[in-house]
CSV table of N, CA and C in Angstrom, one decimal:
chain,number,residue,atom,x,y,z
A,138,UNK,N,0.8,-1.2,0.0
A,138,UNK,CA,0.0,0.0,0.0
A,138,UNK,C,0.9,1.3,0.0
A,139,UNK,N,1.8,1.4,0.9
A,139,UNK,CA,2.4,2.8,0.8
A,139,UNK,C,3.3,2.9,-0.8
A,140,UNK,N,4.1,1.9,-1.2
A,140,UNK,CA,4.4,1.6,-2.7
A,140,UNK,C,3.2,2.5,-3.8
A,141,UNK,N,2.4,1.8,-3.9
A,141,UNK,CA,0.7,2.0,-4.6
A,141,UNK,C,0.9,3.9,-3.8
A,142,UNK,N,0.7,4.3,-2.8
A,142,UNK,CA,0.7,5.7,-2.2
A,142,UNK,C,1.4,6.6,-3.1
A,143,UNK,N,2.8,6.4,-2.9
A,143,UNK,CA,3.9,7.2,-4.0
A,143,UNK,C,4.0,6.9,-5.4
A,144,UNK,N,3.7,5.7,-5.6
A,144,UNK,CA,2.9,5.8,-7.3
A,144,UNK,C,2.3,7.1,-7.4
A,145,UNK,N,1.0,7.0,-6.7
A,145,UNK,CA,-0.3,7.7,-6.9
A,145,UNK,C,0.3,9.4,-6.8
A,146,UNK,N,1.3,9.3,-5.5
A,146,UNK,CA,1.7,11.1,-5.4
A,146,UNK,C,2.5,11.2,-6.3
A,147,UNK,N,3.2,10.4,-7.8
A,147,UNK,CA,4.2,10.5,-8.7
A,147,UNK,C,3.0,11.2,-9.6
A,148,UNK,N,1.8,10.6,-9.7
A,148,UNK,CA,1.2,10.4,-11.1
A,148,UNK,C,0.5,12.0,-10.5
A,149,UNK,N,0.3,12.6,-9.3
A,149,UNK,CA,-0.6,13.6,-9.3
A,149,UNK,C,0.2,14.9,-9.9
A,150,UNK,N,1.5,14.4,-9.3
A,150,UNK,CA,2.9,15.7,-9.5
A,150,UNK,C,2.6,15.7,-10.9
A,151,UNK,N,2.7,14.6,-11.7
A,151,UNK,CA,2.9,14.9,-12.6
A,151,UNK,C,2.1,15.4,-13.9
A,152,UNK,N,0.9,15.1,-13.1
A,152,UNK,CA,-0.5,15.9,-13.9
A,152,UNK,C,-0.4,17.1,-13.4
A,153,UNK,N,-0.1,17.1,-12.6
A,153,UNK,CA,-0.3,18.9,-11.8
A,153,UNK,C,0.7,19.8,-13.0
A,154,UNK,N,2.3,18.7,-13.0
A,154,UNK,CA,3.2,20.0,-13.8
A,154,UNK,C,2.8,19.9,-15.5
A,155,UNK,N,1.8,19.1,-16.2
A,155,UNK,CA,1.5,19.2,-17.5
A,155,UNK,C,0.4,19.9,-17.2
A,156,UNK,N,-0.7,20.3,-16.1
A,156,UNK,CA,-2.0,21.4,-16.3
A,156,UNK,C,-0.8,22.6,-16.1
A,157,UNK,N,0.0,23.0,-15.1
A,157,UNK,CA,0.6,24.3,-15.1
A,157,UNK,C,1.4,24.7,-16.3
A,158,UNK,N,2.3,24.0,-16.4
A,158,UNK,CA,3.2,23.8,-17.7
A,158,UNK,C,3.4,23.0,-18.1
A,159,UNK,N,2.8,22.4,-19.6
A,159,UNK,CA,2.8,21.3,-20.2
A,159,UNK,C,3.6,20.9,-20.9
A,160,UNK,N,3.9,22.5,-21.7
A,160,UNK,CA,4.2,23.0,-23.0
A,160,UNK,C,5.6,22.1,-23.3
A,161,UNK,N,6.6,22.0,-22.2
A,161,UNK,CA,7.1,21.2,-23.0
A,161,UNK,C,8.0,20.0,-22.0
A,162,UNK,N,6.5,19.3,-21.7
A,162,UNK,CA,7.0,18.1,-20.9
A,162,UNK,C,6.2,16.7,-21.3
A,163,UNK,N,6.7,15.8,-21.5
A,163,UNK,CA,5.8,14.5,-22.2
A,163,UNK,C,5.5,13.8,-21.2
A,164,UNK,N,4.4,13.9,-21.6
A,164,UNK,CA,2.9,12.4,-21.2
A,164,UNK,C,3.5,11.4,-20.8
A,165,UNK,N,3.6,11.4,-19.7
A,165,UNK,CA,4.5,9.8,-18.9
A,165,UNK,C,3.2,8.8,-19.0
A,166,UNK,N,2.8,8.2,-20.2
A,166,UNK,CA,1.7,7.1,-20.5
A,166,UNK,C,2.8,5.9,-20.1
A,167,UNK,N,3.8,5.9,-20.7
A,167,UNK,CA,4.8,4.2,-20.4
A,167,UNK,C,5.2,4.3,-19.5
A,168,UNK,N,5.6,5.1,-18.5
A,168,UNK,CA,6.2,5.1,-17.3
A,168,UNK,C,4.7,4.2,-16.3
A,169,UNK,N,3.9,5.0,-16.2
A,169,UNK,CA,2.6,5.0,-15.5
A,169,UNK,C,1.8,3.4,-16.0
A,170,UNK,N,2.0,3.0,-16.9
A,170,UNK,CA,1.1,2.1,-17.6
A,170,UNK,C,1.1,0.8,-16.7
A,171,UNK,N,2.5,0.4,-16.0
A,171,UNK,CA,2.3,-1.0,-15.7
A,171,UNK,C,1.6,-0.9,-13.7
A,172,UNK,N,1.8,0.1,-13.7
A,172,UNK,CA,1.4,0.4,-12.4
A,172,UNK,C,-0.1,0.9,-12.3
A,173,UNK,N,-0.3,1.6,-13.5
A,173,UNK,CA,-1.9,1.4,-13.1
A,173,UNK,C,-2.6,0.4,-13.2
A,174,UNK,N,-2.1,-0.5,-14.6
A,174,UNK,CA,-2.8,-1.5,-14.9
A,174,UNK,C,-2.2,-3.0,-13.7
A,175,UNK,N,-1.3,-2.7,-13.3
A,175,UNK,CA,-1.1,-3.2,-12.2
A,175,UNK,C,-2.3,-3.1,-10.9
A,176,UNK,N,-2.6,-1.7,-10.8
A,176,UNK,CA,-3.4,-1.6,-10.1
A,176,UNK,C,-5.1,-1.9,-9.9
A,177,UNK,N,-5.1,-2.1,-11.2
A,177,UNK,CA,-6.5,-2.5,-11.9
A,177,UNK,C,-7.0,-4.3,-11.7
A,178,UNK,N,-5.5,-4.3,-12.1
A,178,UNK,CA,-5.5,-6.0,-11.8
A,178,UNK,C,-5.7,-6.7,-10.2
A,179,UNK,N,-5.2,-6.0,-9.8
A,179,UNK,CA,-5.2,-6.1,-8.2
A,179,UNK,C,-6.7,-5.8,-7.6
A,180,UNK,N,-6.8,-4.6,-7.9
A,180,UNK,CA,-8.6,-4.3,-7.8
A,180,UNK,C,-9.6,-5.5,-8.2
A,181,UNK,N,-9.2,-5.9,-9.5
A,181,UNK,CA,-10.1,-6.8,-10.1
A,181,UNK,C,-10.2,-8.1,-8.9
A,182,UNK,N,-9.0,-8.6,-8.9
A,182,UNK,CA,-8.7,-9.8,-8.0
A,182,UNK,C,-9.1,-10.2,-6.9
A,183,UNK,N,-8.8,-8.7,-6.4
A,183,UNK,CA,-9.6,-8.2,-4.4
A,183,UNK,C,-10.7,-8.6,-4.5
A,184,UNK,N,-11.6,-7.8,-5.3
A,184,UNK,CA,-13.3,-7.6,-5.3
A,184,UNK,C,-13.4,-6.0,-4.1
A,185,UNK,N,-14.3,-5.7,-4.4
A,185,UNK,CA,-14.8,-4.3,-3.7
A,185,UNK,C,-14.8,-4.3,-2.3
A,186,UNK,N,-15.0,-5.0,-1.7
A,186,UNK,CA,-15.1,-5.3,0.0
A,186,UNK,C,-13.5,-5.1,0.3
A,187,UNK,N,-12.2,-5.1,-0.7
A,187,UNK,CA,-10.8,-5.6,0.3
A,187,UNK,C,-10.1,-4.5,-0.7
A,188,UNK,N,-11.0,-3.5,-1.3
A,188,UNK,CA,-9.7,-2.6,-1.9
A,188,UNK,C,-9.3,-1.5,-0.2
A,189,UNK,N,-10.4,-1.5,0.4
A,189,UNK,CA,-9.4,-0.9,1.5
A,189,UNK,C,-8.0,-1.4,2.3
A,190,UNK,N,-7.9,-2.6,2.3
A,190,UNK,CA,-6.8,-3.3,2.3
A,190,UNK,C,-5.3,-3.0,1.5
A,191,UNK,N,-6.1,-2.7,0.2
A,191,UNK,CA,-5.0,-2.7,-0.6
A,191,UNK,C,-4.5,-1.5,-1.1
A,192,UNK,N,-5.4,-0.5,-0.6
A,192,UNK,CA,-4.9,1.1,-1.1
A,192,UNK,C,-5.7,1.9,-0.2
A,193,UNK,N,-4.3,1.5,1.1
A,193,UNK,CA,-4.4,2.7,1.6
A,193,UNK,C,-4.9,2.2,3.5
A,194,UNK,N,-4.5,0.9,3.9
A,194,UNK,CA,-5.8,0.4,4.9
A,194,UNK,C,-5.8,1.6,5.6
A,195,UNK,N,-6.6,2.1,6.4
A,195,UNK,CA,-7.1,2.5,7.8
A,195,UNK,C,-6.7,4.4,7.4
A,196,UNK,N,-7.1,4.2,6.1
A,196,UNK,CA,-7.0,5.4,5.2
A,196,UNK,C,-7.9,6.6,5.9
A,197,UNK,N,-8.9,5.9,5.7
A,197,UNK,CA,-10.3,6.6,6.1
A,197,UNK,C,-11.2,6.8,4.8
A,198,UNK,N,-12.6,7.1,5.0
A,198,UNK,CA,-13.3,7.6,4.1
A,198,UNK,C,-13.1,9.3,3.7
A,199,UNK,N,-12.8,10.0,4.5
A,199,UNK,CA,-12.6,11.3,3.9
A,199,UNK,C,-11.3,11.4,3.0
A,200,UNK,N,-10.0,11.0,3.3
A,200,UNK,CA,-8.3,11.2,2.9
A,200,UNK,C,-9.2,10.1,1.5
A,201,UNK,N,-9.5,9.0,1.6
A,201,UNK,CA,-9.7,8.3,0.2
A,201,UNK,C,-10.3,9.0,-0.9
A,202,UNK,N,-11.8,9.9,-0.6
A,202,UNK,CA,-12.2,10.6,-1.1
A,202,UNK,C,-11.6,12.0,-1.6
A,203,UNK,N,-10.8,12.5,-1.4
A,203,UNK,CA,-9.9,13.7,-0.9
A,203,UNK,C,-9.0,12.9,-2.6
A,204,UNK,N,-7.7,12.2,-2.1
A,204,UNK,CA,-7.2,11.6,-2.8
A,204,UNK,C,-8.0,11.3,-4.4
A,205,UNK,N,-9.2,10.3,-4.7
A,205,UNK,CA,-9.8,9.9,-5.4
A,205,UNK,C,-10.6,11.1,-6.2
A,206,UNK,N,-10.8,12.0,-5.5
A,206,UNK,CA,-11.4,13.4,-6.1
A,206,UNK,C,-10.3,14.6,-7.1
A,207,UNK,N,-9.6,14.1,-6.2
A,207,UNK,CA,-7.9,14.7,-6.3
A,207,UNK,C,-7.4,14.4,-8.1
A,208,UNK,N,-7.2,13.4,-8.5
A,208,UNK,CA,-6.7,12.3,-9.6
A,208,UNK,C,-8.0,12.8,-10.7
A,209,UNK,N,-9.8,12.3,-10.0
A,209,UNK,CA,-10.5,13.0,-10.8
A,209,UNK,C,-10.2,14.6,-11.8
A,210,UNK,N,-10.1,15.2,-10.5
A,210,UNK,CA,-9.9,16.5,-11.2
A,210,UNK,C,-8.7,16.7,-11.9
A,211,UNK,N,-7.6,15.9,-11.9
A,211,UNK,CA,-6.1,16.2,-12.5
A,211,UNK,C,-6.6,15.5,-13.9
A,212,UNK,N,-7.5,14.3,-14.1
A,212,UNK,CA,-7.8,13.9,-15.1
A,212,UNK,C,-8.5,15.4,-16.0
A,213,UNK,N,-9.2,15.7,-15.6
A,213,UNK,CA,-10.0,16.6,-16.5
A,213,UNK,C,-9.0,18.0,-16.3
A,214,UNK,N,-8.4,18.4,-15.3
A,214,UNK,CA,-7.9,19.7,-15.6
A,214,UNK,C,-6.5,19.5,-16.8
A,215,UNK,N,-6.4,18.1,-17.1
A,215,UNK,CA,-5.4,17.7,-18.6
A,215,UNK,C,-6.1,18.2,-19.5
A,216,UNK,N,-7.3,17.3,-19.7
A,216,UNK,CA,-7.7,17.8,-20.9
A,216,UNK,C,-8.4,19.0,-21.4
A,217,UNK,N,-8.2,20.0,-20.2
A,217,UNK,CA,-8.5,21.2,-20.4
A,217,UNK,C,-7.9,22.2,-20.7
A,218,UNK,N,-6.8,21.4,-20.4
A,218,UNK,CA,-5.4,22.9,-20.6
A,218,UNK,C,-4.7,22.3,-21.7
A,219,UNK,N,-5.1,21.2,-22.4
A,219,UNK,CA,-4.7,20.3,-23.3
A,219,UNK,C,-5.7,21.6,-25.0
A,220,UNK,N,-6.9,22.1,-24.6
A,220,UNK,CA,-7.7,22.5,-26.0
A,220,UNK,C,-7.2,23.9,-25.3
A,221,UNK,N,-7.1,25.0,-24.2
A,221,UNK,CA,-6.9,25.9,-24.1
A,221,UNK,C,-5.2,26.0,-24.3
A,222,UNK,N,-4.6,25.0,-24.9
A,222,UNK,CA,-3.1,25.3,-24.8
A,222,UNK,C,-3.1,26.0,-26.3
A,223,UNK,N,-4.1,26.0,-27.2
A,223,UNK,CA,-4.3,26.2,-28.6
A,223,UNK,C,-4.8,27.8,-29.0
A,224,UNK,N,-5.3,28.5,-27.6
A,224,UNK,CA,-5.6,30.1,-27.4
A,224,UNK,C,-4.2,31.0,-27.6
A,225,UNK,N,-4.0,30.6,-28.0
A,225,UNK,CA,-2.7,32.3,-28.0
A,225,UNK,C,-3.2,33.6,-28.6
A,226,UNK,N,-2.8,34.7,-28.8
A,226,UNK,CA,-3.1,35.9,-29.7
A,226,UNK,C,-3.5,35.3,-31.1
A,227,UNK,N,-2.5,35.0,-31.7
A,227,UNK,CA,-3.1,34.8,-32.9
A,227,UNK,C,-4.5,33.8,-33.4
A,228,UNK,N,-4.4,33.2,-32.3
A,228,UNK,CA,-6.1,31.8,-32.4
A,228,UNK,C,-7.3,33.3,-31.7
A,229,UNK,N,-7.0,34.6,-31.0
A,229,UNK,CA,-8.0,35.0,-30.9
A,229,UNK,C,-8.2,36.0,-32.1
A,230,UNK,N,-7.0,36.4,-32.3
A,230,UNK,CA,-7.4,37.3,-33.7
A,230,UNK,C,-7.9,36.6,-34.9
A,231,UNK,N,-7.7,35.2,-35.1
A,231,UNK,CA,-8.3,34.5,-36.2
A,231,UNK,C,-9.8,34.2,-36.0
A,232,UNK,N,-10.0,34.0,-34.6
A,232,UNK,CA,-11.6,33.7,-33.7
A,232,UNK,C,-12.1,34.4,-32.8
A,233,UNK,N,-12.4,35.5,-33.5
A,233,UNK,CA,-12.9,36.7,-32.5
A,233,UNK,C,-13.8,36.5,-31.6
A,234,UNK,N,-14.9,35.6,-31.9
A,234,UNK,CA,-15.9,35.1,-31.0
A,234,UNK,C,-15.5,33.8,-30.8
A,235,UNK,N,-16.5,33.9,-29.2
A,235,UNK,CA,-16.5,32.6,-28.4
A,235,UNK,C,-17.2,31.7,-29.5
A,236,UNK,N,-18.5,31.5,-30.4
A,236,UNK,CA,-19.3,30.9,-30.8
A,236,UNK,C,-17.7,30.2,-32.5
A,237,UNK,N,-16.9,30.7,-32.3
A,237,UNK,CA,-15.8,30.5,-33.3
A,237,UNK,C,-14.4,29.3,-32.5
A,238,UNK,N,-14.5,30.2,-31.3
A,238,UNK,CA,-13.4,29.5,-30.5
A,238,UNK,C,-13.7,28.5,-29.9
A,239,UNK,N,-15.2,27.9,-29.6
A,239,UNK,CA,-15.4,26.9,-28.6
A,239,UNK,C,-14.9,25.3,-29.3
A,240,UNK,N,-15.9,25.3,-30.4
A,240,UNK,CA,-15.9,24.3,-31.1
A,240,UNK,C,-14.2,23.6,-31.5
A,241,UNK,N,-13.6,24.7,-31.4
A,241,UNK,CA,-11.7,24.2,-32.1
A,241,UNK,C,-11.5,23.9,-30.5
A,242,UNK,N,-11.6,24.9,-29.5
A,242,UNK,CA,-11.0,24.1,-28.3
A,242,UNK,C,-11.5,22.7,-27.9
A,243,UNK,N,-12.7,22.6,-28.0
A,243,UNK,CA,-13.2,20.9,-27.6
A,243,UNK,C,-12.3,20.1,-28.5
A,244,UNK,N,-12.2,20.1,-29.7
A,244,UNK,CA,-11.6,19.4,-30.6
A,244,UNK,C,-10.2,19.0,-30.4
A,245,UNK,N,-9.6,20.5,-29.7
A,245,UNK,CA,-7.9,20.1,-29.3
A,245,UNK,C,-8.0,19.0,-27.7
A,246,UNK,N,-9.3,19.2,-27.2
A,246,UNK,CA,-9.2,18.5,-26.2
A,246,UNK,C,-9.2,17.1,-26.1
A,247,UNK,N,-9.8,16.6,-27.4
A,247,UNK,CA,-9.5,15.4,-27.3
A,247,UNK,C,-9.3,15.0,-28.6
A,248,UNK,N,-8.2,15.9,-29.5
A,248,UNK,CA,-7.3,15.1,-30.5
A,248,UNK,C,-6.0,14.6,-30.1
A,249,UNK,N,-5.7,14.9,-28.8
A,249,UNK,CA,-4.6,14.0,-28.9
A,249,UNK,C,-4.1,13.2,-27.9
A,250,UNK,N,-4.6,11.6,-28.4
A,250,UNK,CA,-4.5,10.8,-28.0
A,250,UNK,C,-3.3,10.2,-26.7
A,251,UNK,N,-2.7,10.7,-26.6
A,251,UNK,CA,-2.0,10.8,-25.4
A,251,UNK,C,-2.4,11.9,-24.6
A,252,UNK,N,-2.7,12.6,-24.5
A,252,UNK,CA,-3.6,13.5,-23.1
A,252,UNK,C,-4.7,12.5,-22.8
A,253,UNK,N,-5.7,12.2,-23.7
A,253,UNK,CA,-6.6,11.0,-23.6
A,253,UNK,C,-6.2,9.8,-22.7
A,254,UNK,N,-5.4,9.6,-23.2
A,254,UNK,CA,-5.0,8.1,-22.3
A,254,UNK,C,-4.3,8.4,-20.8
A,255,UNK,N,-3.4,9.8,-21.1
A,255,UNK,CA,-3.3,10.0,-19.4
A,255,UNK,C,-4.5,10.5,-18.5
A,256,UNK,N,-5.6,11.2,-19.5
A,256,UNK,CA,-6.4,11.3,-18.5
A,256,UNK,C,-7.4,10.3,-17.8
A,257,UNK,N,-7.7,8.9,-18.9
A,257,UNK,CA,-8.0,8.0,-18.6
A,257,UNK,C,-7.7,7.3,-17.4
A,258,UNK,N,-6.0,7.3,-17.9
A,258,UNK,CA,-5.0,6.7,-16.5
A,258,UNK,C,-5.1,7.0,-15.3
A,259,UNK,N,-5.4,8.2,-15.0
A,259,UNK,CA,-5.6,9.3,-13.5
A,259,UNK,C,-7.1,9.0,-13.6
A,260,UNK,N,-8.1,8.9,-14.1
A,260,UNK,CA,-9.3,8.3,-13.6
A,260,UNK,C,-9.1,7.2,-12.8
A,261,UNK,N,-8.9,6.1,-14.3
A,261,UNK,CA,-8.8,4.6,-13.4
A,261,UNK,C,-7.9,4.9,-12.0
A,262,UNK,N,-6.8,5.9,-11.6
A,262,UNK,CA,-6.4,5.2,-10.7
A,262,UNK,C,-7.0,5.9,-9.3
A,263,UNK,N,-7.8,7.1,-9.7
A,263,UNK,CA,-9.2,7.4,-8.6
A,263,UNK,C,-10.0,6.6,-8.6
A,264,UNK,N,-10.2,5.8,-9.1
A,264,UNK,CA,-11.6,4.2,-8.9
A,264,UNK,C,-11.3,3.5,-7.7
A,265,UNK,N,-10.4,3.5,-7.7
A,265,UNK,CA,-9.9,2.3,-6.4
A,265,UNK,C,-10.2,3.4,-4.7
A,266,UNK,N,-9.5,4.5,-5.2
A,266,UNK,CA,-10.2,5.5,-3.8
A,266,UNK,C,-11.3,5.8,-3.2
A,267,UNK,N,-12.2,6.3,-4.5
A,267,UNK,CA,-13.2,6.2,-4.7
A,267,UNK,C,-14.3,5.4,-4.0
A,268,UNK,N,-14.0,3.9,-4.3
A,268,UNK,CA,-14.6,3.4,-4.3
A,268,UNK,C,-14.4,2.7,-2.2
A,269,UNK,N,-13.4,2.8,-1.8
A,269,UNK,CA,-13.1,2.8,-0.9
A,269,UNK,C,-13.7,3.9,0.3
A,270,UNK,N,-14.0,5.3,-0.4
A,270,UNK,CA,-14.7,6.2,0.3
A,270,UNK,C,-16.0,5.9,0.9
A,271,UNK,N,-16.4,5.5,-0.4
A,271,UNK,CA,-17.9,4.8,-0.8
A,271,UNK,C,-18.2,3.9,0.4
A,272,UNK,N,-17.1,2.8,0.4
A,272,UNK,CA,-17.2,1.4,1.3
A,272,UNK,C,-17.1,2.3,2.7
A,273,UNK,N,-16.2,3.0,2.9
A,273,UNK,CA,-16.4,3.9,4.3
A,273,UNK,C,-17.5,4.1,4.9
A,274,UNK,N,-17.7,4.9,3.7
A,274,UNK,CA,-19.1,5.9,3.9
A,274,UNK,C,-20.3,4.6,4.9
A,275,UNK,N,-20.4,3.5,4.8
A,275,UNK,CA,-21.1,2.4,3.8
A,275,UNK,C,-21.3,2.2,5.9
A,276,UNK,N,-19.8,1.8,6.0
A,276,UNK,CA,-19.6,1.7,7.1
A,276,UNK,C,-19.1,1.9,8.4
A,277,UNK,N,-20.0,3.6,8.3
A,277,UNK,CA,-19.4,4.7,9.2
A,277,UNK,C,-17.7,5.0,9.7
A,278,UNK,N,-16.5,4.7,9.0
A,278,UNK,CA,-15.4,4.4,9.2
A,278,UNK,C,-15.1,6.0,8.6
């Protein structure tokens, strides 16, 4: 579990420094891949009753949720700074209106397939937290 812990605080750093400055840092998809899917596999194996065991025991329901909410939003604040990384001066002088600029920013948000799959990756690995809040919640812990 603490192993799986600094995974998880590697993969948040490292969404945090592609939403702040992405510009010129690459998508750790291979670095991250065997460890989440590692972590998936593990989830799978447990069953829902014993991921508190495995990520994170005597965590609590609040730090799990905290954590698991955490990764959520690193997921989506990628692919948002992923279609706004496309605004500079010259994209507003070309798209003077919002009803011009919206449409191309969605589009940058998910043309490229590696932002997609990291944001994927930082979901799945808030599932496991998540779902452990949940189980808290479930049973006053």
């Amino acid at each position: 579990a603490p192993l799986h812990l600094v995974m998880v605080a590697a993969a948040a750093v490292m969404a945090l420094l592609i939403v702040v400055d992405g510009r010129y840092r690459d998508i750790p998809v291979l670095p991250f891949a065997v460890p989440v899917f590692g972590t998936l596999g593990l989830a799978a194996l447990a069953g829902t009753p014993r991921w508190g065991a495995l990520f994170g025991a005597g965590m609590g329901a609040r730090r799990a949720l905290g954590l698991g909410a955490a990764l959520a939003l690193l997921a989506v604040a990628n692919l948002i700074a992923e279609g706004l990384a496309i605004t500079g001066r010259d994209f507003v002088k070309m798209h003077p209106t919002l009803a011009e600029r919206w449409p191309l920013v969605l589009g940058a948000m998910v043309a490229n397939a590696q932002v997609l799959t990291w944001s994927a990756m930082l979901a799945l690995l808030a599932l496991p937290f998540l779902a452990q809040a949940r189980q808290g919640r479930r049973t006053g812990q």
